[in-house]
Amino acid sequence: MENRKLRNIGIIAHVDAGKTTTTERVLYYTGARHRLGEVHDGAAAMDFDPQERARGITINSAATTVHWREHQINLIDTPGHIDFNIEVNRSLRVLDGAVVVFDGVAGVEPQTETNWRLADRYRVPRLAFVNKLDRVGADFHRVVGMIRERLGVEALVTQLPIGQEDQFIGLVDLLSRESWLWPDDKAGPAQRLPVAEEMQAEVEQHRALLVEALVGHDDALLEAWLAGETLPLASLRWVLRQVTLQGKAVPVLLGSAFRNRGIEPLLDAVVDYLPAPEDVQRELEASVTGPFAALAFKVTHDDHGTLTWLRVYRGQLEAGSTLLNVNRQRRERVSRVYEMHASERVERPRLQAGDIVAVTGLKDTVTGETLTALDQPLLLEQIEAPEPVLDVAVEPRSRADQQNLLKGLQVLVQEDPSLRLRTDPESGQLLLSGMGELQLEVTLEKLRSRFRVEVNTGQPRVAYRETPTQGVVQRQVFRKQTGGPGQFAEVQLQLEPLPRGEGLQFESRITGGAIPREFIPGVEQGFRQAAQAGVLAGYPVVDCKVVLLDGSYHERDSSVQAFEQVAAQAFRAAMLQAKPVLLEPAMTVEVVTPLAYVGDCIGDLNRRRGQVRQQEPQGTGMVIVAQVPLREMFGYIGQLRALTSGRASFSMQFDQLEPVPVQVQASLLA
């Protein structure tokens, strides 16, 4: 299949915006499925995990392949809940385009903003699909205004709704001046008719705005437009495609997936406006003939073994071939190749540039690692997992389960890079860390159902971090003589604080062979191991850089292990002098409340050390956006219901790590 006939896209949204329902309708209209799957009755094809069906939400990203207008569309449905944002992150890293689904009532919600920023980071062209226009309170033009204001993009209205709320029956395509009507809820094809007379003026007004926006991006069209010429439909569509691919604008479409309205034009827009693999500017050209290169973006385990999901960027490969894992410098053999349709596999003989497939046989490859031809190594950009914000202590109910517990947790942490596993240095407890209570709850349920391990857990607690606030230079010597060969290593390290979110960094400035090159990885390893437990309360250290300035070695007594030891000692000594502070997760909290309770809600947020950032009317209520420490949000839902007679709701997501106030830090350390 030519690359021009291929689209790799994802569907992303805030939780409950109708993302999975939209995907199910895509499966139906493309003929991939012959009956409609509904999320609410647990029959959605893409939500095949038992927990997804029980909870009615998407937990794992799921891939499938459909065909529309002679194009192959590889489609990934992603979770909307903030706790599972790693699934969106790693999907966007390997996709060429995305459909962002918006709730026609709620508009731009917090998780939509987070996903939008991720798509910006990976430079993924997007379509906006305003869904649920059949619901009470739906307002297409208000949502378009929110997209422009909150996301800071040029939103190009390409369709207008016909009717609103329960009278919403179709749409008008502004470029073709054609109506698409779905007179009932049956999942049948649309009736395509001329624009009704009563909508002519509105359609011409909005079409003129769209054309004016498009000609501003093309000099030849602008000249023709200024000369009063009729602009060809094909030329307008071509310009709309170009501005979408370049990220200069986002086409806005509309519909109601649940009522089967708007899906066919959405599929047309995916083919017309989103990129083929070779349309995307990357570090390597999407060529089938070049040396093989792929990125592993997901690992899953089932009864049949390990599945490694790959995005192939260049070249092709037969099943049974051997590859190089560039990150680990190890050979890996691809046993079998599968095209995935949710939980179903279709075996294929080979994989090639543009493919998103799953393979078996890889033993050591994990998320974010690069696989290439043996003689043509290169390193692709890795997938960064966010720092977890909650810890929970985990222990088996019986001693016999200890081994199964560790094995199960290691598998689950390998599948989900946003989970962490560590041992508390003080209590010796096993700590599982994640992005939220729901993620930890789902993980522990997987332990029970998949690995048959019953566990006892402590109360979730905030995952604090430690960081230095000033630079320090530390010289350290490690010398040990025990009768046999001795151990010796000396280093001079410089410890520097970094801006929030920069993680841990290491740099060597050794010149003249003061420390042999083979010992320097030991210095980095020692620093990173020591950073897993800080000097204040044993929390992991983040956002600092260690620079190796100088050192010395002994020809017989020095080793990599000795340099690991001395680097760990030097790092801890430097941290003690660097005025370390505790960092706590600060959350963006969005409260939707009736107007009568606004004052009570703001007062309660202030008492929780919250800072109100924004207030915005929404229908008959108010949306309050605040930044609040996660520690203060435990039990919030009960208090909010009590304050508002159960009429308010809230959502929250991680914003950033913030220094803990001095008095709070003192009480925590005490």
XYZ file of C-alpha atoms in Angstrom:
670
model
C 0.000 0.000 0.000
C 1.335 3.474 -0.864
C 2.092 5.708 2.093
C -0.147 8.370 0.566
C -3.090 6.050 1.263
C -2.177 5.636 4.949
C -3.231 7.667 7.999
C -1.959 7.020 11.545
C -4.284 8.889 13.888
C -5.382 8.945 17.512
C -8.623 10.012 19.151
C -8.029 12.046 22.315
C -10.279 13.942 24.728
C -11.212 14.704 28.314
C -12.961 11.828 30.092
C -16.654 11.452 29.049
C -16.393 13.651 25.945
C -17.524 10.681 23.816
C -14.175 9.549 22.476
C -14.729 5.781 22.589
C -18.288 6.167 21.256
C -16.821 8.136 18.331
C -14.308 5.332 17.714
C -17.072 2.694 17.822
C -19.039 4.654 15.184
C -15.914 4.862 13.020
C -15.634 1.054 13.213
C -19.286 0.704 12.186
C -19.301 3.195 9.302
C -16.060 1.823 7.841
C -17.471 -1.712 7.899
C -14.920 -2.978 10.453
C -17.789 -3.916 12.764
C -21.345 -4.843 11.854
C -23.110 -3.835 15.029
C -22.794 -0.774 17.229
C -20.817 -1.165 20.452
C -21.948 1.023 23.358
C -19.725 2.068 26.265
C -22.625 2.216 28.751
C -23.622 -1.426 28.252
C -20.041 -2.766 28.235
C -20.093 -3.762 24.551
C -17.519 -1.324 23.130
C -15.011 -3.223 20.967
C -12.149 -0.884 21.909
C -12.770 -1.186 25.685
C -12.075 -4.917 25.851
C -10.354 -5.047 29.251
C -12.756 -6.382 31.968
C -12.037 -3.344 34.165
C -12.814 -0.967 31.291
C -16.160 -2.659 30.735
C -16.985 -2.687 34.436
C -16.060 0.973 34.968
C -17.297 2.321 31.622
C -14.030 4.190 30.956
C -10.971 3.652 28.756
C -7.885 2.600 30.733
C -5.559 1.282 28.008
C -4.957 2.731 24.570
C -6.263 0.312 21.928
C -5.351 0.144 18.239
C -7.341 -0.957 15.232
C -7.220 -0.609 11.449
C -10.120 0.570 9.252
C -10.509 1.572 5.593
C -12.258 4.631 4.142
C -12.189 5.936 0.580
C -9.410 3.479 -0.355
C -7.254 4.719 2.550
C -6.003 2.599 5.432
C -6.505 4.351 8.771
C -4.533 3.012 11.753
C -6.523 4.300 14.721
C -5.583 4.478 18.413
C -8.320 5.160 20.994
C -6.758 6.681 24.132
C -7.965 7.140 27.745
C -9.437 10.466 28.828
C -8.774 10.167 32.570
C -5.728 12.080 33.837
C -4.437 9.038 35.775
C -3.777 7.228 32.478
C -2.202 10.145 30.620
C 0.934 8.112 29.828
C -1.230 6.248 27.267
C -1.983 9.540 25.478
C 1.646 10.636 25.756
C 3.137 7.545 24.160
C 0.406 7.336 21.524
C 0.920 10.954 20.398
C 4.676 10.304 20.208
C 4.124 7.772 17.393
C 1.034 9.166 15.617
C 0.952 11.432 12.572
C -2.381 13.128 13.314
C -5.157 13.307 15.901
C -8.881 13.942 16.276
C -9.577 15.898 19.479
C -13.125 15.342 20.725
C -14.851 18.158 22.653
C -18.037 17.913 24.704
C -20.580 20.271 23.071
C -21.802 21.358 26.525
C -18.606 21.485 28.631
C -16.290 22.685 25.826
C -12.560 22.795 26.585
C -11.972 20.763 29.761
C -8.735 20.413 31.800
C -7.580 17.103 30.329
C -8.229 18.442 26.820
C -5.762 21.251 27.525
C -3.168 18.769 28.798
C -3.574 16.565 25.729
C -3.450 19.595 23.438
C -0.105 20.659 24.936
C 1.212 17.110 24.447
C 0.142 17.232 20.789
C 1.909 20.606 20.474
C 5.064 19.085 21.955
C 5.074 16.270 19.393
C 3.900 18.632 16.582
C 0.871 16.475 15.759
C -1.650 18.057 13.305
C -5.236 17.948 14.647
C -8.911 18.084 13.772
C -11.394 19.313 16.386
C -14.676 17.373 16.622
C -17.375 19.063 18.740
C -19.475 16.126 19.939
C -22.757 15.702 21.861
C -24.534 18.564 20.075
C -27.834 16.735 20.725
C -27.562 17.364 24.480
C -29.373 20.068 26.460
C -27.090 23.098 26.795
C -24.913 22.227 23.790
C -23.575 25.331 22.037
C -21.271 24.828 19.052
C -20.163 28.460 18.670
C -19.385 28.819 22.403
C -17.128 25.743 22.218
C -15.351 27.179 19.139
C -14.762 30.386 21.118
C -13.296 28.363 24.020
C -10.976 26.490 21.621
C -9.654 29.805 20.291
C -9.310 31.424 23.710
C -8.069 28.570 25.921
C -5.938 26.697 23.398
C -4.667 29.750 21.517
C -5.224 28.315 18.021
C -6.807 29.510 14.796
C -9.982 27.398 14.837
C -11.481 27.237 11.335
C -15.223 26.501 11.387
C -15.773 24.142 8.423
C -19.320 23.015 9.308
C -22.486 24.504 10.814
C -25.071 22.534 12.825
C -28.616 22.102 11.514
C -30.833 22.438 14.579
C -29.684 22.358 18.177
C -30.025 20.171 21.276
C -32.742 17.527 20.670
C -33.513 19.154 17.281
C -29.948 18.644 16.005
C -30.395 16.579 12.815
C -27.423 17.376 10.596
C -24.753 19.761 9.409
C -23.738 21.960 6.502
C -20.286 21.615 4.916
C -19.260 25.239 4.337
C -16.778 24.609 1.526
C -19.059 22.388 -0.605
C -22.299 24.183 0.474
C -23.884 20.780 1.044
C -26.215 19.586 3.836
C -25.734 16.224 5.550
C -28.960 15.066 7.226
C -29.602 12.146 9.595
C -33.388 12.285 10.137
C -33.420 9.477 12.744
C -31.003 7.766 15.150
C -30.426 4.707 12.985
C -26.820 4.186 11.948
C -27.463 4.658 8.261
C -25.832 6.860 5.628
C -26.576 10.580 5.564
C -28.908 12.248 3.085
C -26.878 14.804 1.139
C -28.976 17.753 0.003
C -28.620 21.421 -0.988
C -28.646 23.971 1.859
C -32.146 24.860 3.091
C -33.292 28.354 2.133
C -33.622 29.540 5.746
C -29.910 28.782 6.365
C -28.529 30.322 3.154
C -27.560 33.678 4.678
C -25.873 32.125 7.759
C -23.976 29.621 5.599
C -22.710 32.320 3.196
C -21.615 34.512 6.113
C -19.565 31.737 7.765
C -18.250 30.477 4.436
C -16.929 33.958 3.651
C -15.091 34.013 7.008
C -13.569 30.588 6.281
C -12.484 31.514 2.754
C -10.999 34.804 3.987
C -8.963 32.896 6.596
C -7.748 30.358 4.012
C -6.679 32.811 1.290
C -4.539 34.598 3.874
C -2.269 31.522 3.793
C -1.840 31.332 -0.010
C -0.687 34.231 -2.197
C -2.112 32.878 -5.486
C -5.551 32.277 -3.969
C -5.440 35.688 -2.292
C -4.857 37.396 -5.649
C -7.727 35.513 -7.266
C -10.004 36.277 -4.293
C -9.172 40.007 -4.382
C -9.889 39.987 -8.139
C -13.373 38.615 -7.396
C -12.755 35.251 -9.091
C -14.580 32.057 -8.046
C -12.148 29.944 -6.068
C -12.034 26.210 -6.969
C -13.218 23.897 -4.188
C -10.150 21.682 -4.679
C -7.817 24.666 -4.130
C -9.588 25.664 -0.913
C -9.388 22.087 0.391
C -5.685 21.949 -0.548
C -4.921 25.128 1.443
C -6.964 23.844 4.398
C -4.865 20.665 4.325
C -1.596 22.627 4.214
C -2.423 24.889 7.184
C -3.551 21.823 9.158
C -0.337 19.910 8.405
C 1.792 22.932 9.331
C -0.079 23.422 12.612
C -1.136 26.944 11.629
C -4.864 26.206 12.058
C -7.283 23.503 13.172
C -10.435 22.590 11.194
C -13.494 22.337 13.472
C -16.125 19.680 12.714
C -19.244 18.700 14.620
C -21.717 15.920 15.328
C -23.262 13.566 17.854
C -21.488 10.213 17.852
C -24.098 8.588 20.092
C -26.856 9.608 17.611
C -24.702 8.502 14.632
C -24.409 12.025 13.218
C -21.261 13.533 11.735
C -19.066 10.423 11.472
C -18.860 10.145 7.652
C -17.752 13.787 7.180
C -15.266 13.294 10.035
C -13.744 10.312 8.199
C -13.612 12.384 5.005
C -11.728 15.102 6.910
C -9.227 12.542 8.298
C -8.420 11.479 4.719
C -8.477 15.028 3.293
C -6.650 17.027 5.976
C -4.528 14.788 8.234
C -1.031 13.712 7.122
C 0.317 10.588 5.513
C 3.592 9.376 7.148
C 5.813 11.146 4.616
C 3.997 14.461 5.149
C 5.423 14.727 8.681
C 8.812 16.401 9.206
C 10.958 14.018 11.252
C 14.609 13.261 11.971
C 14.457 10.528 9.302
C 12.538 10.193 6.060
C 9.569 7.786 5.971
C 11.032 5.545 3.279
C 10.228 1.873 2.753
C 13.618 1.330 1.059
C 15.903 2.792 3.758
C 17.543 0.881 6.644
C 15.024 -0.262 9.246
C 14.172 1.985 12.225
C 11.259 1.702 14.683
C 10.272 2.906 18.164
C 8.806 0.601 20.817
C 6.002 2.636 22.380
C 4.134 0.070 24.441
C 4.646 -3.358 26.047
C 1.785 -5.638 27.125
C 1.667 -9.158 28.545
C -1.013 -11.800 28.179
C -1.396 -15.585 28.332
C 0.507 -15.926 25.036
C 3.560 -13.923 26.151
C 4.886 -10.389 25.610
C 3.598 -8.071 22.886
C 5.794 -5.111 21.945
C 4.048 -2.344 19.998
C 6.149 -0.661 17.325
C 5.839 2.411 15.147
C 7.970 1.784 12.056
C 9.565 4.971 10.727
C 11.796 3.617 7.987
C 12.505 0.449 6.023
C 10.815 -2.943 6.169
C 11.378 -6.204 7.969
C 10.309 -9.834 7.623
C 9.027 -11.807 10.604
C 11.916 -13.895 11.975
C 14.525 -11.158 11.404
C 17.044 -9.884 13.959
C 17.256 -6.241 15.054
C 19.472 -4.095 17.270
C 18.061 -2.486 20.424
C 20.164 0.693 20.236
C 19.488 1.796 23.836
C 20.794 -1.487 25.286
C 23.135 -2.521 22.429
C 21.475 -5.944 22.361
C 20.156 -8.049 19.524
C 16.437 -8.850 19.440
C 14.607 -11.299 17.191
C 11.101 -10.554 15.895
C 9.186 -13.853 15.947
C 5.787 -12.755 14.649
C 4.107 -9.549 13.436
C 0.478 -8.705 14.173
C -1.938 -6.065 12.958
C -4.085 -5.345 16.023
C -7.854 -4.911 16.056
C -8.476 -4.057 19.729
C -7.897 -7.459 21.419
C -7.818 -9.455 18.155
C -4.629 -10.196 16.201
C -4.168 -10.639 12.471
C -0.758 -12.094 11.605
C 1.291 -10.397 8.890
C 4.462 -11.575 7.120
C 6.340 -8.271 7.438
C 6.280 -4.715 8.757
C 7.235 -1.550 6.862
C 7.542 2.228 7.164
C 4.326 3.815 8.414
C 3.053 0.672 10.171
C 1.817 0.586 13.757
C 1.960 -3.097 14.708
C 2.642 -5.449 17.619
C 5.410 -8.052 17.546
C 6.388 -11.025 19.668
C 9.833 -12.375 20.492
C 11.493 -9.242 21.952
C 12.956 -10.088 25.371
C 14.633 -6.919 26.663
C 12.920 -4.020 24.865
C 10.769 -1.611 26.904
C 8.750 1.532 26.164
C 10.695 4.300 24.431
C 13.568 2.211 23.047
C 14.788 2.270 19.444
C 15.098 -0.800 17.198
C 17.151 -0.589 13.999
C 18.948 -2.629 11.366
C 22.061 -4.254 12.882
C 24.507 -2.215 10.794
C 22.646 1.147 10.791
C 22.045 2.216 14.433
C 20.411 5.537 15.300
C 18.605 6.757 18.406
C 15.040 8.098 18.221
C 13.578 10.543 20.760
C 12.452 8.651 23.852
C 9.074 8.811 25.608
C 9.265 10.704 28.908
C 6.982 9.407 31.664
C 5.607 11.957 34.168
C 6.655 11.933 37.821
C 4.112 10.077 40.024
C 2.206 12.057 42.659
C 0.804 9.340 44.972
C 2.419 6.451 46.868
C 0.730 3.413 48.364
C 2.428 0.790 50.541
C 1.819 -2.755 49.258
C 2.395 -6.089 50.986
C 1.166 -9.637 50.271
C -1.433 -11.133 52.587
C 0.588 -14.328 52.845
C 4.305 -15.007 52.729
C 3.738 -17.461 49.884
C 2.573 -14.581 47.688
C 5.793 -12.542 48.115
C 7.440 -13.758 44.899
C 4.249 -13.480 42.834
C 3.707 -9.956 44.171
C 7.149 -8.786 43.031
C 6.825 -10.548 39.674
C 3.347 -9.091 39.058
C 4.360 -5.548 40.035
C 7.455 -5.675 37.823
C 5.314 -6.707 34.842
C 2.753 -3.949 35.519
C 5.472 -1.298 35.945
C 7.021 -2.436 32.649
C 3.626 -2.060 30.940
C 2.946 1.377 32.446
C 6.040 3.629 32.691
C 4.117 6.190 34.812
C 4.110 3.650 37.678
C 7.170 3.389 39.936
C 8.227 0.735 42.417
C 10.672 1.381 45.249
C 11.425 0.382 48.820
C 10.964 2.973 51.559
C 14.476 3.444 53.052
C 13.090 3.949 56.587
C 10.238 1.446 56.894
C 11.426 -1.132 54.349
C 7.902 -1.154 52.857
C 7.340 -1.724 49.150
C 5.905 1.500 47.686
C 3.913 1.640 44.452
C 3.727 5.171 43.030
C 1.357 6.479 40.359
C -0.559 9.419 38.929
C -3.716 9.112 41.041
C -5.965 6.968 43.195
C -7.833 5.472 40.224
C -4.624 4.326 38.514
C -3.357 2.691 41.725
C -6.755 1.068 42.304
C -6.791 -0.352 38.757
C -3.199 -1.622 39.137
C -3.980 -3.430 42.396
C -7.071 -4.976 40.806
C -4.845 -6.260 37.959
C -2.586 -7.848 40.592
C -5.576 -9.748 41.944
C -7.170 -10.742 38.642
C -4.073 -11.444 36.504
C -1.532 -12.659 39.049
C -3.872 -14.096 41.723
C -2.134 -12.068 44.446
C -4.150 -10.699 47.367
C -2.533 -7.627 48.903
C -2.862 -5.348 51.896
C -2.393 -1.661 51.154
C -1.890 1.454 53.204
C -3.736 4.714 52.635
C -2.525 6.550 49.520
C -0.082 9.271 50.480
C 1.460 12.179 48.645
C 4.651 11.413 46.693
C 6.919 14.208 47.898
C 10.240 14.903 46.205
C 13.460 16.594 47.328
C 15.573 19.089 45.403
C 18.628 21.272 46.100
C 18.234 25.065 46.061
C 21.863 26.123 45.642
C 25.001 24.904 43.906
C 27.739 23.007 45.761
C 31.150 21.578 44.818
C 32.080 18.420 46.738
C 35.348 16.422 46.691
C 35.085 12.874 48.014
C 37.546 9.995 48.444
C 36.563 6.340 48.801
C 39.307 4.063 50.142
C 38.879 0.523 51.445
C 41.536 -2.060 52.380
C 40.354 -5.464 53.573
C 43.408 -7.678 53.265
C 42.882 -8.532 49.613
C 42.797 -6.099 46.686
C 41.921 -2.595 47.856
C 39.334 -0.182 46.512
C 40.064 3.429 45.642
C 38.220 6.247 43.876
C 38.207 10.034 44.124
C 35.811 12.498 42.489
C 35.051 16.183 42.548
C 31.352 16.800 41.753
C 29.417 19.991 41.185
C 25.728 19.821 42.190
C 23.416 22.362 40.515
C 19.646 22.922 40.931
C 17.595 22.776 37.710
C 14.237 24.345 36.738
C 11.081 22.337 37.575
C 10.482 19.315 35.394
C 14.082 18.958 34.142
C 14.685 15.697 36.041
C 18.186 14.383 36.768
C 21.100 15.253 34.486
C 24.744 14.205 34.424
C 27.731 15.712 32.618
C 31.409 14.780 32.590
C 34.060 17.487 32.150
C 37.003 15.155 32.722
C 40.000 15.987 30.546
C 43.485 14.559 30.346
C 42.529 11.115 31.645
C 42.164 12.096 35.320
C 39.557 9.313 35.454
C 39.619 6.604 32.754
C 36.622 6.659 30.438
C 35.403 3.207 31.512
C 34.863 4.397 35.125
C 32.731 7.453 34.270
C 29.450 5.467 33.773
C 29.984 4.214 37.348
C 29.977 7.827 38.597
C 26.662 8.498 36.847
C 25.188 5.224 38.105
C 26.232 6.008 41.692
C 24.688 9.489 41.548
C 21.411 8.205 40.102
C 21.135 5.417 42.676
C 21.819 7.827 45.550
C 19.195 10.235 44.153
C 16.489 7.604 44.706
C 16.503 8.527 48.416
C 17.106 12.135 49.450
C 18.708 13.438 52.650
C 15.662 15.128 54.215
C 13.167 12.260 54.480
C 14.263 9.656 51.944
C 12.100 10.963 49.083
C 13.543 10.748 45.530
C 15.600 13.746 44.398
C 14.521 15.589 41.236
C 15.547 18.575 39.131
C 19.281 18.695 39.689
C 22.446 18.254 37.651
C 25.715 16.615 38.665
C 28.870 17.655 36.806
C 31.986 15.507 37.198
C 34.827 18.054 37.371
C 37.881 16.097 38.474
C 39.110 13.002 40.281
C 41.818 10.402 40.540
C 42.223 6.629 40.379
C 44.595 3.816 41.279
C 45.819 1.494 38.548
C 45.147 -1.697 40.561
C 42.567 -0.731 43.191
C 40.080 1.374 41.179
C 36.934 -0.143 39.638
C 33.520 0.853 38.331
C 32.036 -0.240 41.682
C 34.447 1.989 43.627
C 33.442 4.993 41.524
C 29.751 4.143 42.071
C 30.367 4.187 45.824
C 32.307 7.447 45.878
C 29.780 9.209 43.608
C 26.904 8.176 45.892
C 28.773 9.442 48.971
C 29.712 12.716 47.240
C 26.140 13.298 46.073
C 24.689 12.790 49.563
C 27.317 15.056 51.126
C 26.630 17.765 48.509
C 22.847 17.522 49.016
C 23.273 18.150 52.769
C 25.030 21.444 51.973
C 22.744 22.487 49.081
C 19.840 23.651 51.294
C 17.435 20.963 50.076
C 13.675 21.498 50.222
C 10.657 19.241 49.914
C 8.494 19.545 46.790
C 4.813 18.600 46.743
C 2.489 17.929 43.792
C 0.264 20.934 43.068
C -2.952 20.128 41.206
C -5.075 22.167 38.828
C -8.574 21.822 40.275
C -11.659 22.786 38.270
C -14.900 23.130 40.237
C -18.251 23.534 38.455
C -20.831 24.920 40.880
C -24.191 26.738 40.883
C -23.757 30.499 41.386
C -25.254 30.378 44.907
C -22.280 28.372 46.218
C -19.363 30.186 44.535
C -18.284 32.019 47.703
C -18.375 28.856 49.827
C -16.347 26.916 47.256
C -13.679 29.626 46.956
C -13.432 29.928 50.754
C -12.960 26.171 51.073
C -10.251 26.147 48.365
C -8.431 28.976 50.163
C -8.498 26.986 53.412
C -6.797 24.159 51.510
C -3.868 26.454 50.572
C -5.420 26.877 47.135
C -4.862 29.814 44.785
C -7.853 30.671 42.600
C -6.608 31.358 39.064
C -9.800 31.862 37.079
C -13.594 32.181 37.342
C -15.764 31.777 34.263
C -19.556 31.554 33.831
C -20.876 28.305 32.343
C -24.613 28.165 31.687
C -26.365 28.814 35.015
C -23.227 28.056 37.027
C -19.602 29.053 37.476
C -16.322 27.295 36.730
C -13.614 27.945 39.326
C -10.041 27.005 38.408
C -7.496 26.864 41.243
C -4.081 25.418 42.036
C -4.210 23.343 45.236
C -1.622 21.063 46.903
C -2.597 17.413 46.444
C -2.158 16.822 50.200
C -5.115 19.125 50.856
C -7.426 17.418 48.331
C -7.962 14.112 50.143
C -11.637 13.847 51.090
C -12.546 16.893 48.999
C -15.504 15.322 47.192
C -17.417 14.789 50.468
C -16.823 18.366 51.609
C -17.797 19.783 48.197
C -21.074 17.839 48.211
C -21.844 19.035 51.738
C -21.133 22.672 50.801
C -23.280 22.616 47.632
C -26.084 20.166 48.537
C -24.496 17.697 46.107
C -24.877 20.049 43.110
C -21.186 20.805 42.358
C -18.594 18.600 40.700
C -14.839 18.825 40.295
C -11.923 17.391 38.325
C -8.225 17.732 38.986
C -4.930 16.968 37.290
C -1.269 17.335 38.118
C 0.142 20.791 37.405
C 3.695 20.892 38.754
C 5.872 20.294 41.806
C 5.964 23.278 44.178
C 8.153 23.913 47.275
C 6.415 22.964 50.518
C 5.925 26.035 52.799
C 8.481 26.147 55.634
C 5.988 25.487 58.449
C 4.370 22.572 56.569
C 7.808 21.081 55.785
C 8.780 21.282 59.460
C 5.648 19.374 60.517
C 6.167 16.752 57.798
C 9.789 16.138 58.776
C 8.842 16.002 62.452
